[in-house]
Short mmCIF file of C-alpha atoms in Angstrom, two decimals:
data_model
loop_
_atom_site.label_atom_id
_atom_site.label_comp_id
_atom_site.label_asym_id
_atom_site.label_seq_id
_atom_site.Cartn_x
_atom_site.Cartn_y
_atom_site.Cartn_z
CA MET A 1118 -85.47 -147.38 142.36
CA ALA A 1119 -86.36 -145.82 138.81
CA ARG A 1120 -83.11 -143.31 139.70
CA ALA A 1121 -80.62 -145.80 140.16
CA LEU A 1122 -81.89 -147.48 137.19
CA GLY A 1123 -80.58 -144.61 135.19
CA TYR A 1124 -84.42 -142.94 134.68
CA ILE A 1125 -85.56 -139.71 135.73
CA ASP A 1126 -87.64 -140.66 137.55
CA PHE A 1127 -90.79 -143.22 138.11
CA TYR A 1128 -93.04 -141.72 135.46
CA ASP A 1129 -89.87 -142.02 132.95
CA TYR A 1130 -89.13 -145.14 133.86
CA LYS A 1131 -92.72 -146.40 133.43
CA VAL A 1132 -93.58 -144.75 130.03
CA THR A 1133 -90.21 -146.07 128.39
CA GLN A 1134 -91.12 -149.50 129.70
CA ALA A 1135 -94.61 -149.21 128.13
CA GLU A 1136 -93.90 -146.85 124.93
CA GLY A 1137 -90.23 -147.34 124.04
CA PHE A 1138 -89.79 -143.61 124.51
CA GLY A 1139 -89.17 -141.22 127.76
CA LYS A 1140 -91.27 -138.95 129.74
CA ALA A 1141 -90.05 -135.74 127.78
CA ARG A 1142 -91.09 -137.11 124.50
CA VAL A 1143 -94.49 -138.13 126.11
CA PHE A 1144 -94.73 -134.33 127.11
CA GLU A 1145 -93.74 -132.91 123.88
CA ILE A 1146 -96.54 -134.23 122.10
CA LEU A 1147 -99.00 -133.83 124.91
CA ASP A 1148 -97.87 -130.18 125.38
CA THR A 1149 -99.02 -129.61 121.81
CA LEU A 1150 -102.21 -130.71 122.67
CA GLU A 1151 -102.74 -128.94 126.00
CA VAL A 1152 -101.61 -125.06 124.32
CA GLY A 1153 -103.18 -126.06 121.32
CA THR A 1154 -106.66 -126.03 122.73
CA ARG A 1155 -106.37 -123.86 125.61
CA SER A 1156 -108.19 -121.27 123.88
CA GLN A 1157 -111.02 -123.57 122.85
CA LEU A 1158 -111.59 -124.66 126.68
CA GLU A 1159 -111.70 -121.02 127.81
CA ARG A 1160 -114.22 -120.22 124.88
CA ALA A 1161 -116.47 -123.66 126.06
CA ARG A 1162 -116.63 -122.73 129.27
CA ALA A 1163 -117.81 -118.79 128.56
CA MET A 1164 -120.80 -120.55 126.41
CA LEU A 1165 -121.63 -122.89 128.96
CA ALA A 1166 -121.87 -119.95 131.58
CA GLU A 1167 -123.84 -117.92 129.11
CA GLU A 1168 -126.34 -120.55 128.08
CA LYS A 1169 -126.81 -122.48 131.54
CA GLY A 1170 -125.65 -119.90 134.14
CA GLU A 1171 -122.62 -119.95 136.11
CA ALA A 1172 -123.84 -122.71 138.44
CA ALA A 1173 -123.06 -125.27 135.13
CA LEU A 1174 -119.54 -124.76 135.63
CA GLU A 1175 -119.78 -126.08 139.36
CA PRO A 1176 -118.58 -129.74 138.80
CA TRP A 1177 -121.59 -131.64 140.15
CA ASN A 1178 -123.60 -129.97 137.69
CA THR A 1179 -121.91 -130.02 134.64
CA GLY A 1180 -122.44 -133.40 133.43
CA TYR A 1181 -126.10 -132.95 133.92
CA MET A 1182 -126.29 -129.56 132.25
CA LEU A 1183 -124.96 -130.74 128.97
CA ALA A 1184 -126.67 -133.87 128.68
CA GLY A 1185 -130.22 -133.00 130.18
CA ASP A 1186 -133.07 -135.21 129.03
CA VAL A 1187 -131.28 -136.08 125.83
CA ILE A 1188 -130.03 -139.24 127.15
CA LYS A 1189 -133.65 -140.46 128.19
CA ARG A 1190 -135.14 -139.66 124.76
CA LEU A 1191 -132.31 -141.55 123.36
CA ASP A 1192 -132.85 -144.37 125.24
CA PRO A 1193 -135.28 -146.18 123.30
CA TYR A 1194 -133.08 -146.23 120.58
CA PHE A 1195 -130.55 -148.51 121.98
CA PRO A 1196 -132.57 -151.48 123.24
CA PHE A 1197 -130.11 -153.26 125.69
CA GLU A 1198 -131.41 -156.81 124.71
CA LYS A 1199 -130.46 -155.87 121.00
CA ALA A 1200 -126.76 -154.79 121.73
CA ILE A 1201 -124.93 -158.09 120.90
CA ASP A 1202 -126.76 -158.32 117.44
CA VAL A 1203 -125.78 -154.71 116.47
CA TRP A 1204 -122.36 -154.77 117.84
CA ALA A 1205 -122.04 -158.09 115.55
CA ARG A 1206 -123.74 -156.91 112.63
CA SER A 1207 -121.55 -153.49 112.87
CA PHE A 1208 -118.23 -155.32 113.01
CA ALA A 1209 -119.13 -157.68 110.34
CA ALA A 1210 -119.75 -154.83 107.76
CA LEU A 1211 -116.40 -153.49 108.68
CA GLY A 1212 -115.01 -156.86 107.38
CA ILE A 1213 -113.57 -157.77 110.73
CA LYS A 1214 -112.87 -161.21 111.99
CA PHE A 1215 -111.59 -163.01 114.94
CA ARG A 1216 -109.57 -166.06 113.55
CA GLY A 1217 -111.59 -168.64 115.19
CA SER A 1218 -111.36 -167.24 118.45
CA THR A 1219 -113.54 -167.71 121.32
CA MET A 1220 -115.17 -164.98 123.13
CA THR A 1221 -117.11 -165.02 126.47
CA LEU A 1222 -119.52 -162.13 127.48
CA ASP A 1223 -120.70 -161.56 130.74
CA LEU A 1224 -122.53 -157.98 130.23
CA LEU A 1225 -125.26 -158.31 133.07
CA ASP A 1226 -124.32 -156.28 136.57
CA ARG A 1227 -124.84 -158.23 139.72
CA ALA A 1228 -124.21 -158.11 143.24
CA GLY A 1229 -120.63 -158.92 143.69
CA LYS A 1230 -119.48 -158.29 140.31
CA TYR A 1231 -115.99 -156.69 139.81
CA SER A 1232 -116.95 -152.62 139.53
CA ASN A 1233 -115.37 -152.28 135.80
CA GLY A 1234 -116.05 -153.13 132.50
CA PHE A 1235 -112.89 -154.62 130.91
CA CYS A 1236 -111.37 -157.72 128.52
CA HIS A 1237 -108.77 -160.25 128.83
CA TRP A 1238 -106.98 -163.29 127.15
CA PRO A 1239 -105.94 -166.62 128.51
CA GLN A 1240 -105.31 -167.54 125.51
CA PRO A 1241 -103.16 -165.69 123.50
CA ALA A 1242 -103.08 -166.09 119.45
CA TRP A 1243 -99.98 -166.86 117.77
CA GLU A 1244 -98.73 -169.10 114.70
CA ARG A 1245 -96.85 -172.01 115.77
CA GLY A 1246 -93.46 -172.74 114.02
CA ASP A 1247 -95.63 -176.27 112.20
CA GLY A 1248 -97.49 -173.24 110.39
CA SER A 1249 -100.61 -174.47 112.62
CA TRP A 1250 -102.72 -171.32 113.80
CA GLN A 1251 -103.43 -170.94 117.99
CA PRO A 1252 -106.69 -168.85 118.05
CA ALA A 1253 -107.15 -166.59 120.71
CA ALA A 1254 -109.76 -166.93 123.96
CA ALA A 1255 -111.20 -163.78 125.41
CA ASN A 1256 -113.32 -162.82 128.19
CA PHE A 1257 -115.00 -159.75 128.75
CA THR A 1258 -117.50 -158.11 131.28
CA SER A 1259 -119.44 -155.11 131.45
CA LEU A 1260 -122.00 -153.84 134.51
CA ALA A 1261 -125.34 -153.25 132.62
CA ASP A 1262 -128.50 -153.34 134.08
CA PRO A 1263 -131.47 -153.27 131.54
CA ARG A 1264 -133.40 -151.44 133.75
CA GLN A 1265 -131.60 -148.44 133.94
CA VAL A 1266 -131.97 -145.46 131.61
CA GLY A 1267 -128.70 -145.35 129.17
CA SER A 1268 -127.79 -149.31 130.04
CA GLY A 1269 -128.27 -150.34 126.10
CA HIS A 1270 -125.93 -147.12 125.06
CA THR A 1271 -123.87 -148.26 127.62
CA ALA A 1272 -123.73 -152.12 126.85
CA LEU A 1273 -123.22 -151.32 123.26
CA THR A 1274 -120.05 -148.82 123.67
CA THR A 1275 -118.49 -151.31 126.01
CA LEU A 1276 -118.87 -154.31 123.33
CA MET A 1277 -117.85 -151.95 120.72
CA HIS A 1278 -114.75 -151.19 122.69
CA GLU A 1279 -113.98 -154.24 124.33
CA ALA A 1280 -114.43 -156.30 121.24
CA GLY A 1281 -111.79 -153.88 119.71
CA HIS A 1282 -109.43 -155.19 121.75
CA ALA A 1283 -110.54 -158.58 121.62
CA ALA A 1284 -110.39 -158.40 117.70
CA HIS A 1285 -106.61 -156.87 118.11
CA MET A 1286 -105.47 -159.66 120.13
CA ALA A 1287 -107.11 -162.38 118.03
CA ASN A 1288 -105.31 -160.97 114.75
CA VAL A 1289 -101.72 -160.73 116.21
CA VAL A 1290 -99.91 -163.24 113.66
CA GLN A 1291 -96.55 -163.79 114.85
CA PRO A 1292 -94.29 -166.52 116.08
CA SER A 1293 -94.66 -166.58 119.64
CA PRO A 1294 -97.86 -165.56 122.26
CA LEU A 1295 -95.86 -162.94 123.79
CA PHE A 1296 -96.35 -160.85 120.90
CA ALA A 1297 -100.24 -160.75 121.89
CA GLN A 1298 -100.21 -159.73 125.69
CA GLU A 1299 -100.99 -156.59 127.46
CA ARG A 1300 -98.09 -155.91 129.28
CA ALA A 1301 -94.64 -154.02 128.05
CA PRO A 1302 -93.52 -153.78 125.70
CA THR A 1303 -97.06 -153.51 124.62
CA SER A 1304 -97.80 -149.71 124.49
CA VAL A 1305 -100.71 -148.55 126.26
CA ALA A 1306 -101.40 -146.12 123.54
CA TYR A 1307 -101.49 -149.08 121.11
CA ALA A 1308 -104.05 -151.44 122.70
CA GLU A 1309 -106.48 -148.39 123.21
CA ASN A 1310 -106.37 -146.93 120.06
CA GLN A 1311 -108.07 -150.07 118.32
CA SER A 1312 -110.75 -150.36 121.18
CA MET A 1313 -111.65 -146.49 121.04
CA PHE A 1314 -111.61 -146.46 117.40
CA LEU A 1315 -114.13 -148.89 117.30
CA ASP A 1316 -116.18 -147.22 119.91
CA SER A 1317 -116.09 -144.00 118.43
CA LEU A 1318 -118.68 -144.91 115.80
CA VAL A 1319 -121.09 -145.34 117.92
CA SER A 1320 -121.37 -141.50 118.20
CA ASP A 1321 -121.30 -141.09 114.14
CA ALA A 1322 -124.47 -140.10 112.34
CA ALA A 1323 -123.74 -142.61 109.77
CA TRP A 1324 -123.91 -145.73 112.52
CA ARG A 1325 -126.86 -144.16 114.10
CA GLY A 1326 -128.78 -143.85 110.71
CA ARG A 1327 -128.09 -147.43 110.36
CA TYR A 1328 -128.16 -149.11 113.48
CA MET A 1329 -129.46 -147.14 116.01
CA ARG A 1330 -133.03 -148.37 116.04
CA ASP A 1331 -135.97 -148.47 118.46
CA ARG A 1332 -137.85 -152.01 119.39
CA ALA A 1333 -140.15 -151.53 116.48
CA GLY A 1334 -137.38 -151.03 114.09
CA ASN A 1335 -138.10 -147.50 113.81
CA ALA A 1336 -134.62 -144.75 113.28
CA ALA A 1337 -134.17 -142.34 115.97
CA PRO A 1338 -135.13 -139.05 114.22
CA TRP A 1339 -132.67 -136.56 113.26
CA GLU A 1340 -134.08 -133.62 115.37
CA LEU A 1341 -132.98 -135.94 118.49
CA LEU A 1342 -129.71 -136.40 117.27
CA GLU A 1343 -129.28 -132.87 116.28
CA GLU A 1344 -130.24 -131.94 119.76
CA ASP A 1345 -127.34 -134.64 121.13
CA LEU A 1346 -124.74 -133.10 118.71
CA ARG A 1347 -125.75 -129.45 119.96
CA SER A 1348 -125.19 -130.46 123.79
CA ARG A 1349 -121.91 -132.29 122.97
CA HIS A 1350 -119.80 -130.63 120.03
CA PRO A 1351 -119.22 -127.16 121.35
CA TYR A 1352 -117.67 -129.05 124.54
CA ALA A 1353 -116.44 -131.51 123.45
CA VAL A 1354 -112.89 -130.11 124.48
CA PHE A 1355 -113.87 -130.88 128.21
CA ALA A 1356 -113.02 -134.17 127.89
CA LEU A 1357 -110.10 -133.50 126.23
CA ARG A 1358 -108.73 -131.66 129.36
CA ARG A 1359 -109.92 -133.95 131.68
CA MET A 1360 -107.89 -136.78 129.73
CA LEU A 1361 -104.80 -134.37 129.83
CA SER A 1362 -105.31 -133.63 133.64
CA VAL A 1363 -104.24 -137.11 134.65
CA PRO A 1364 -100.72 -137.21 132.99
CA TYR A 1365 -100.02 -133.66 133.91
CA PHE A 1366 -100.73 -134.43 137.47
CA GLU A 1367 -98.92 -137.51 137.52
CA ARG A 1368 -95.90 -136.14 136.20
CA ALA A 1369 -95.91 -133.13 138.90
CA LEU A 1370 -96.55 -136.05 141.41
CA TYR A 1371 -93.40 -137.60 141.02
CA GLU A 1372 -91.47 -134.71 140.21
CA LEU A 1373 -92.46 -133.29 143.81
CA PRO A 1374 -89.63 -133.18 146.01
CA GLU A 1375 -89.72 -135.77 148.84
CA GLU A 1376 -89.57 -133.16 151.61
CA GLU A 1377 -93.40 -132.13 150.27
CA LEU A 1378 -94.68 -135.61 150.25
CA CYS A 1379 -97.79 -135.75 152.15
CA SER A 1380 -101.51 -135.66 152.05
CA GLU A 1381 -101.97 -131.91 151.88
CA ARG A 1382 -99.72 -131.34 149.18
CA ILE A 1383 -100.78 -133.79 147.14
CA GLN A 1384 -104.18 -132.92 147.33
CA GLU A 1385 -103.21 -129.25 147.05
CA LEU A 1386 -101.44 -130.08 143.44
CA ALA A 1387 -104.26 -132.32 142.14
CA ALA A 1388 -106.72 -128.97 142.64
CA GLU A 1389 -103.69 -126.86 140.73
CA VAL A 1390 -103.65 -128.96 138.09
CA GLU A 1391 -107.55 -129.36 138.03
CA GLU A 1392 -107.76 -125.63 137.57
CA ARG A 1393 -104.91 -125.11 135.47
CA VAL A 1394 -105.30 -127.93 132.37
CA GLY A 1395 -109.18 -128.40 133.51
CA GLY A 1396 -110.33 -124.99 133.82
CA GLY A 1397 -111.85 -125.70 137.38
CA ALA A 1398 -112.55 -128.65 139.54
CA ALA A 1399 -113.18 -131.76 138.02
CA PRO A 1400 -116.64 -133.90 137.85
CA LEU A 1401 -114.29 -136.89 138.48
CA PRO A 1402 -111.87 -135.58 140.95
CA LEU A 1403 -108.42 -136.37 139.95
CA MET A 1404 -107.57 -138.20 143.54
CA ALA A 1405 -110.46 -140.46 142.52
CA VAL A 1406 -108.94 -141.94 139.52
CA PRO A 1407 -107.98 -145.22 139.86
CA HIS A 1408 -105.27 -145.90 137.40
CA ILE A 1409 -103.24 -143.48 139.86
CA LEU A 1410 -103.48 -145.31 142.71
CA SER A 1411 -102.54 -148.86 141.12
CA ASP A 1412 -99.08 -149.68 140.38
CA GLU A 1413 -99.52 -151.28 137.10
CA ALA A 1414 -101.77 -148.73 135.74
CA SER A 1415 -99.95 -145.83 137.28
CA CYS A 1416 -98.32 -143.33 134.55
CA TYR A 1417 -99.75 -144.80 131.97
CA TYR A 1418 -102.88 -142.63 131.45
CA HIS A 1419 -101.27 -140.31 128.82
CA GLY A 1420 -101.76 -143.73 126.66
CA TYR A 1421 -105.63 -142.98 126.44
CA VAL A 1422 -104.60 -139.54 125.26
CA LEU A 1423 -102.31 -140.61 122.42
CA ALA A 1424 -104.81 -143.32 121.48
CA GLU A 1425 -107.38 -140.54 121.35
CA MET A 1426 -105.11 -138.70 118.87
CA ALA A 1427 -104.45 -141.61 117.00
CA VAL A 1428 -108.14 -142.50 116.61
CA HIS A 1429 -108.82 -138.97 114.69
CA GLN A 1430 -105.75 -139.59 112.82
CA THR A 1431 -106.88 -142.87 111.52
CA ARG A 1432 -110.56 -141.55 111.25
CA ALA A 1433 -109.12 -138.94 109.14
CA HIS A 1434 -107.18 -141.58 107.07
CA PHE A 1435 -109.89 -143.69 106.02
CA LEU A 1436 -112.17 -140.37 105.61
CA GLU A 1437 -109.62 -139.23 103.18
CA GLU A 1438 -108.67 -142.53 101.42
CA HIS A 1439 -112.17 -144.23 101.29
CA GLY A 1440 -115.20 -141.35 101.85
CA SER A 1441 -116.67 -143.58 104.52
CA ILE A 1442 -116.18 -145.73 107.74
CA VAL A 1443 -119.47 -146.97 108.91
CA ASP A 1444 -119.96 -150.25 106.83
CA ASN A 1445 -117.11 -149.96 104.63
CA PRO A 1446 -115.66 -153.55 104.31
CA ALA A 1447 -112.05 -152.13 103.65
CA VAL A 1448 -111.60 -151.17 107.41
CA GLY A 1449 -111.56 -153.88 109.02
CA PRO A 1450 -108.63 -155.78 106.70
CA ALA A 1451 -106.85 -152.34 106.86
CA LEU A 1452 -106.93 -152.40 110.72
CA ALA A 1453 -105.85 -156.18 110.59
CA GLU A 1454 -103.00 -155.80 108.45
CA GLY A 1455 -101.43 -152.52 109.40
CA TYR A 1456 -102.30 -152.36 113.52
CA TRP A 1457 -103.09 -155.64 114.46
CA ARG A 1458 -101.11 -158.13 112.84
CA PRO A 1459 -97.25 -156.88 113.92
CA GLY A 1460 -98.56 -156.76 117.88
CA ASN A 1461 -95.89 -155.60 119.81
CA SER A 1462 -93.35 -156.46 117.57
CA ALA A 1463 -93.71 -152.99 116.45
CA ALA A 1464 -93.73 -149.68 118.24
CA PHE A 1465 -96.95 -147.62 118.50
CA LEU A 1466 -95.89 -144.23 116.77
CA ASP A 1467 -94.53 -146.51 114.04
CA LEU A 1468 -97.39 -148.39 113.16
CA VAL A 1469 -99.57 -145.06 113.37
CA GLU A 1470 -97.65 -143.60 110.79
CA GLY A 1471 -97.56 -146.62 108.92
CA LEU A 1472 -101.16 -146.83 108.56
CA THR A 1473 -101.69 -142.99 108.40
CA GLY A 1474 -98.84 -141.95 106.17
CA LYS A 1475 -98.18 -139.31 108.76
CA PRO A 1476 -96.40 -139.02 112.20
CA LEU A 1477 -98.90 -138.90 115.04
CA THR A 1478 -100.20 -135.22 116.42
CA GLY A 1479 -103.22 -133.93 117.66
CA ASP A 1480 -103.83 -132.21 114.33
CA ALA A 1481 -106.91 -134.29 113.42
CA TRP A 1482 -108.42 -134.47 117.06
CA GLN A 1483 -108.20 -130.38 117.29
CA ARG A 1484 -109.75 -129.94 113.68
CA LYS A 1485 -112.46 -131.86 114.65
CA LEU A 1486 -113.06 -129.93 117.89
CA SER A 1487 -112.84 -126.41 116.14
CA ARG A 1488 -115.40 -127.18 113.01
CA PRO A 1489 -118.28 -125.31 113.56
CA LEU A 1490 -121.42 -126.10 115.05
CA GLU A 1491 -123.61 -125.54 111.98
CA GLU A 1492 -121.06 -127.06 109.38
CA VAL A 1493 -121.09 -130.27 111.81
CA LEU A 1494 -124.59 -130.85 111.95
CA GLU A 1495 -124.86 -130.34 108.11
CA SER A 1496 -122.30 -132.76 107.60
CA GLU A 1497 -123.75 -135.23 109.97
CA ARG A 1498 -127.33 -134.83 108.39
CA ARG A 1499 -126.20 -135.98 105.14
CA ASP A 1500 -124.59 -138.75 106.72
CA TYR A 1501 -127.71 -139.98 108.70
CA GLU A 1502 -130.25 -139.57 105.74
CA ALA A 1503 -127.97 -141.44 103.50
CA ALA A 1504 -127.68 -144.04 105.99
CA VAL A 1505 -131.60 -144.25 106.80
CA ARG A 1506 -132.57 -144.88 103.41
CA LEU A 1507 -130.07 -147.58 103.22
CA GLY A 1508 -132.39 -149.08 106.09
CA ALA A 1509 -131.25 -151.27 109.10
CA ALA A 1510 -128.82 -153.70 108.67
CA ALA A 1511 -129.90 -156.86 107.03
CA ALA A 1512 -131.20 -159.93 109.20
CA GLY A 1513 -129.82 -163.00 109.14
CA ASP A 1514 -126.63 -164.94 110.54
CA VAL A 1515 -123.40 -162.63 111.20
CA ASP A 1516 -119.91 -164.46 110.34
CA LEU A 1517 -117.29 -162.72 112.49
CA ASP A 1518 -115.21 -166.58 112.56
CA MET A 1519 -115.69 -166.47 116.27
CA ARG A 1520 -117.48 -168.79 118.62
CA VAL A 1521 -119.29 -166.63 121.27
CA ARG A 1522 -120.40 -167.62 124.39
CA ILE A 1523 -122.92 -165.51 126.64
CA VAL A 1524 -122.68 -166.16 130.22
CA ASP A 1525 -124.41 -164.40 133.47
CA GLY A 1526 -121.81 -165.31 136.07
CA ASP A 1527 -121.83 -169.26 136.32
CA GLU A 1528 -124.93 -169.54 134.12
CA GLN A 1529 -124.51 -169.81 130.41
CA ILE A 1530 -127.36 -167.88 128.49
CA ALA A 1531 -126.11 -168.99 124.93
CA ASP A 1532 -123.29 -170.42 122.77
CA SER A 1533 -123.18 -169.96 119.00
CA ASP A 1534 -121.73 -173.16 118.47
CA ALA A 1535 -124.37 -175.25 120.32
CA ASP A 1536 -127.05 -173.00 119.30
CA GLY A 1537 -126.17 -173.51 115.69
CA SER A 1538 -125.30 -170.09 114.50
CA PHE A 1539 -124.58 -166.35 115.96
CA ALA A 1540 -127.91 -164.90 115.33
CA ALA A 1541 -129.24 -167.83 117.35
CA ALA A 1542 -127.19 -166.96 120.56
CA ALA A 1543 -127.88 -163.40 119.88
CA ALA A 1544 -131.69 -164.09 120.06
CA LYS A 1545 -131.48 -166.43 122.98
CA PHE A 1546 -129.60 -163.50 124.79
CA GLU A 1547 -132.41 -161.30 123.91
CA GLN A 1548 -135.29 -163.53 125.31
CA TYR A 1549 -133.34 -164.30 128.34
CA VAL A 1550 -133.04 -160.00 129.15
CA GLN A 1551 -136.79 -159.84 128.41
CA GLN A 1552 -137.55 -162.51 131.22
CA ARG A 1553 -135.23 -161.20 133.61
CA VAL A 1554 -136.75 -157.44 133.45
CA ALA A 1555 -140.23 -158.89 133.49
CA ALA A 1556 -139.40 -160.97 136.73
CA GLU A 1557 -138.00 -158.31 138.36
CA ALA A 1558 -140.59 -156.19 137.47
CA ALA A 1559 -142.84 -158.19 138.66
CA ALA A 1560 -140.70 -158.99 142.02
#
């Protein structure tokens, strides 16, 4: 079908429809990142084998060897029940507004719940012909289990990510609802750039010093954050290469001659790409990546890579322009004006260049990966200490210019309108989680 329409193949068709440029252009961009990080991958794999033993390179061991028990020791500083309050205060401090939107949050896991976190918009935002405003309505979900180690971090990161999507779509100011929807011509990379930029803050020492607190209000000690950084930074290239593996596999898949299309050859191809791009068998095998198997999600995983490139370029821009990102009230308005307001009336690459002043490249991402560990630690420690001196975010209500409903399936837990304020709704959620955990422990 794609060839009959004049495209090179199905991948070329999908990427052109979604991004506005063809397969060749996508891989021109990705190739610079793939070639530019090969040596870093080799060094990281050699370092991991030297530090942890050759067995650490086995895909079923790598994740544990990199994290170990740091995740357990970080867990008390991400109390699940406080995730909504922390997310909202962080967004408010950035100057992010939702222009009268209604957002429904369904965060808790339960039997039979769809196994993925996502956000969707039953009502897009748009500016009517008479000048009146139609605010967005967004629903999003996650799969957090408060009893599980890491659930607080997962819930908070999901909130930052999916609420980033919601903030984007709430701030599209165009004369039709078609400018504020997820399908083509909305670029996948454009959509993911917003959410990935905002969830990246959770890893910043400046954010952690300000918002990462245990139930008694104590900040996480620097020694623990340092240990986490030491376990992550030298090996961050692994995640980049795993992301790259998916589009390289899909390109190769759709370029296979028809006579080679069989189960055995496709599995061989996946193994070849895992080895060539990822350096070895992947912790999540390529054939288990759900995007590859779904029509609407196929041939768009490159969007996550392009978005991550844009995230690092956008971060570098804000740091050069303002000196900080966390709690900087200029960030939200800049995102709203430069990235969100146009919706899909503008192309992703043009939007990135318009806000950052530079064409999209992987340079900022590669610079971050190649920074010496001790230099990273020194910089992050300064940011952490400055944030701790400021203290925890002030209590009181939060104004995001939105209504928030918190539900667990059909049960409504809280509603910022009915409860009188966002802070009151967040407090009801906190109480609900505490009661649920206590009841499940007693059972």
